[in-house]
């Protein structure tokens, strides 16, 4: 399993790795987040967007989540997806 590594410093998201995900991966790619203390005790969700579709992934207590396979599905164009994170009160 491969991991995308991120640091979340207050409201800034910084990617820490250079791994290039492959299209067609299923249950293979995860994201790991390191959060600053202001995020303590909050539930977090990663939102992955490909084209006009948004897919949610719950960020576990250890700061990781499985990237939804749908954002890595093959298509005729270059596969590009966007990842955001959200705080839940």
Coordinates of C-alpha atoms in Angstrom, one line a residue:
X1 CA 0.0 0.0 0.0
X2 CA 1.3 3.5 -0.9
X3 CA 0.8 6.6 1.2
X4 CA 0.4 10.3 0.3
X5 CA 1.8 12.3 3.2
X6 CA 0.4 15.6 4.3
X7 CA 1.0 18.1 7.0
X8 CA -1.9 20.2 8.2
X9 CA -0.7 23.4 10.0
X10 CA -3.8 25.2 11.2
X11 CA -5.6 25.9 7.8
X12 CA -2.6 25.1 5.5
X13 CA -2.3 21.8 3.8
X14 CA 1.2 20.8 2.6
X15 CA 2.0 17.6 0.7
X16 CA 5.3 16.1 1.9
X17 CA 5.9 13.3 -0.6
X18 CA 6.5 13.0 -4.4
X19 CA 4.7 9.7 -5.1
X20 CA 2.7 9.7 -8.3
X21 CA -0.5 7.7 -7.9
X22 CA -1.4 5.2 -10.7
X23 CA -4.8 5.2 -12.4
X24 CA -6.8 2.1 -11.7
X25 CA -5.5 1.5 -8.2
X26 CA -8.2 0.0 -5.9
X27 CA -7.7 -0.1 -2.1
X28 CA -4.0 0.7 -2.6
X29 CA -3.6 4.4 -1.9
X30 CA -3.9 6.0 1.4
X31 CA -3.4 9.5 2.7
X32 CA -1.7 10.2 6.1
X33 CA -2.2 13.5 7.8
X34 CA -0.2 15.1 10.6
X35 CA -2.4 17.8 12.3
X36 CA -1.4 20.7 14.6
X37 CA -2.9 20.6 18.1
X38 CA -5.8 22.9 17.2
X39 CA -7.3 19.9 15.4
X40 CA -7.3 17.8 18.5
X41 CA -10.6 16.1 19.4
X42 CA -12.2 16.8 16.1
X43 CA -13.7 14.4 13.5
X44 CA -12.0 14.9 10.1
X45 CA -13.0 14.0 6.6
X46 CA -11.0 14.1 3.4
X47 CA -12.9 15.1 0.3
X48 CA -11.6 13.8 -3.0
X49 CA -12.8 15.4 -6.2
X50 CA -12.5 14.1 -9.8
X51 CA -14.3 16.1 -12.5
X52 CA -17.6 17.1 -10.9
X53 CA -17.9 14.2 -8.5
X54 CA -16.9 14.4 -4.8
X55 CA -16.0 11.3 -2.7
X56 CA -15.6 11.4 1.1
X57 CA -13.1 9.4 3.2
X58 CA -13.2 9.5 7.0
X59 CA -9.8 10.3 8.4
X60 CA -9.1 7.8 11.2
X61 CA -7.8 8.5 14.6
X62 CA -4.3 7.7 13.4
X63 CA -4.6 10.5 10.8
X64 CA -5.0 8.2 7.8
X65 CA -7.7 7.4 5.2
X66 CA -8.1 5.2 2.2
X67 CA -8.4 7.2 -1.1
X68 CA -11.6 6.3 -2.8
X69 CA -11.0 4.1 -5.8
X70 CA -13.4 6.2 -7.9
X71 CA -11.0 9.1 -8.1
X72 CA -8.3 6.8 -9.5
X73 CA -10.6 5.1 -12.1
X74 CA -9.3 4.8 -15.6
X75 CA -10.7 7.3 -18.1
X76 CA -9.8 8.6 -21.6
X77 CA -8.1 11.7 -20.2
X78 CA -5.3 12.1 -17.8
X79 CA -6.4 11.1 -14.3
X80 CA -6.3 14.1 -11.9
X81 CA -8.0 14.3 -8.6
X82 CA -8.1 16.9 -5.8
X83 CA -7.9 16.3 -2.1
X84 CA -9.3 18.6 0.5
X85 CA -9.8 18.1 4.3
X86 CA -12.7 19.2 6.4
X87 CA -13.2 19.7 10.1
X88 CA -16.5 18.5 11.7
X89 CA -17.8 20.1 14.9

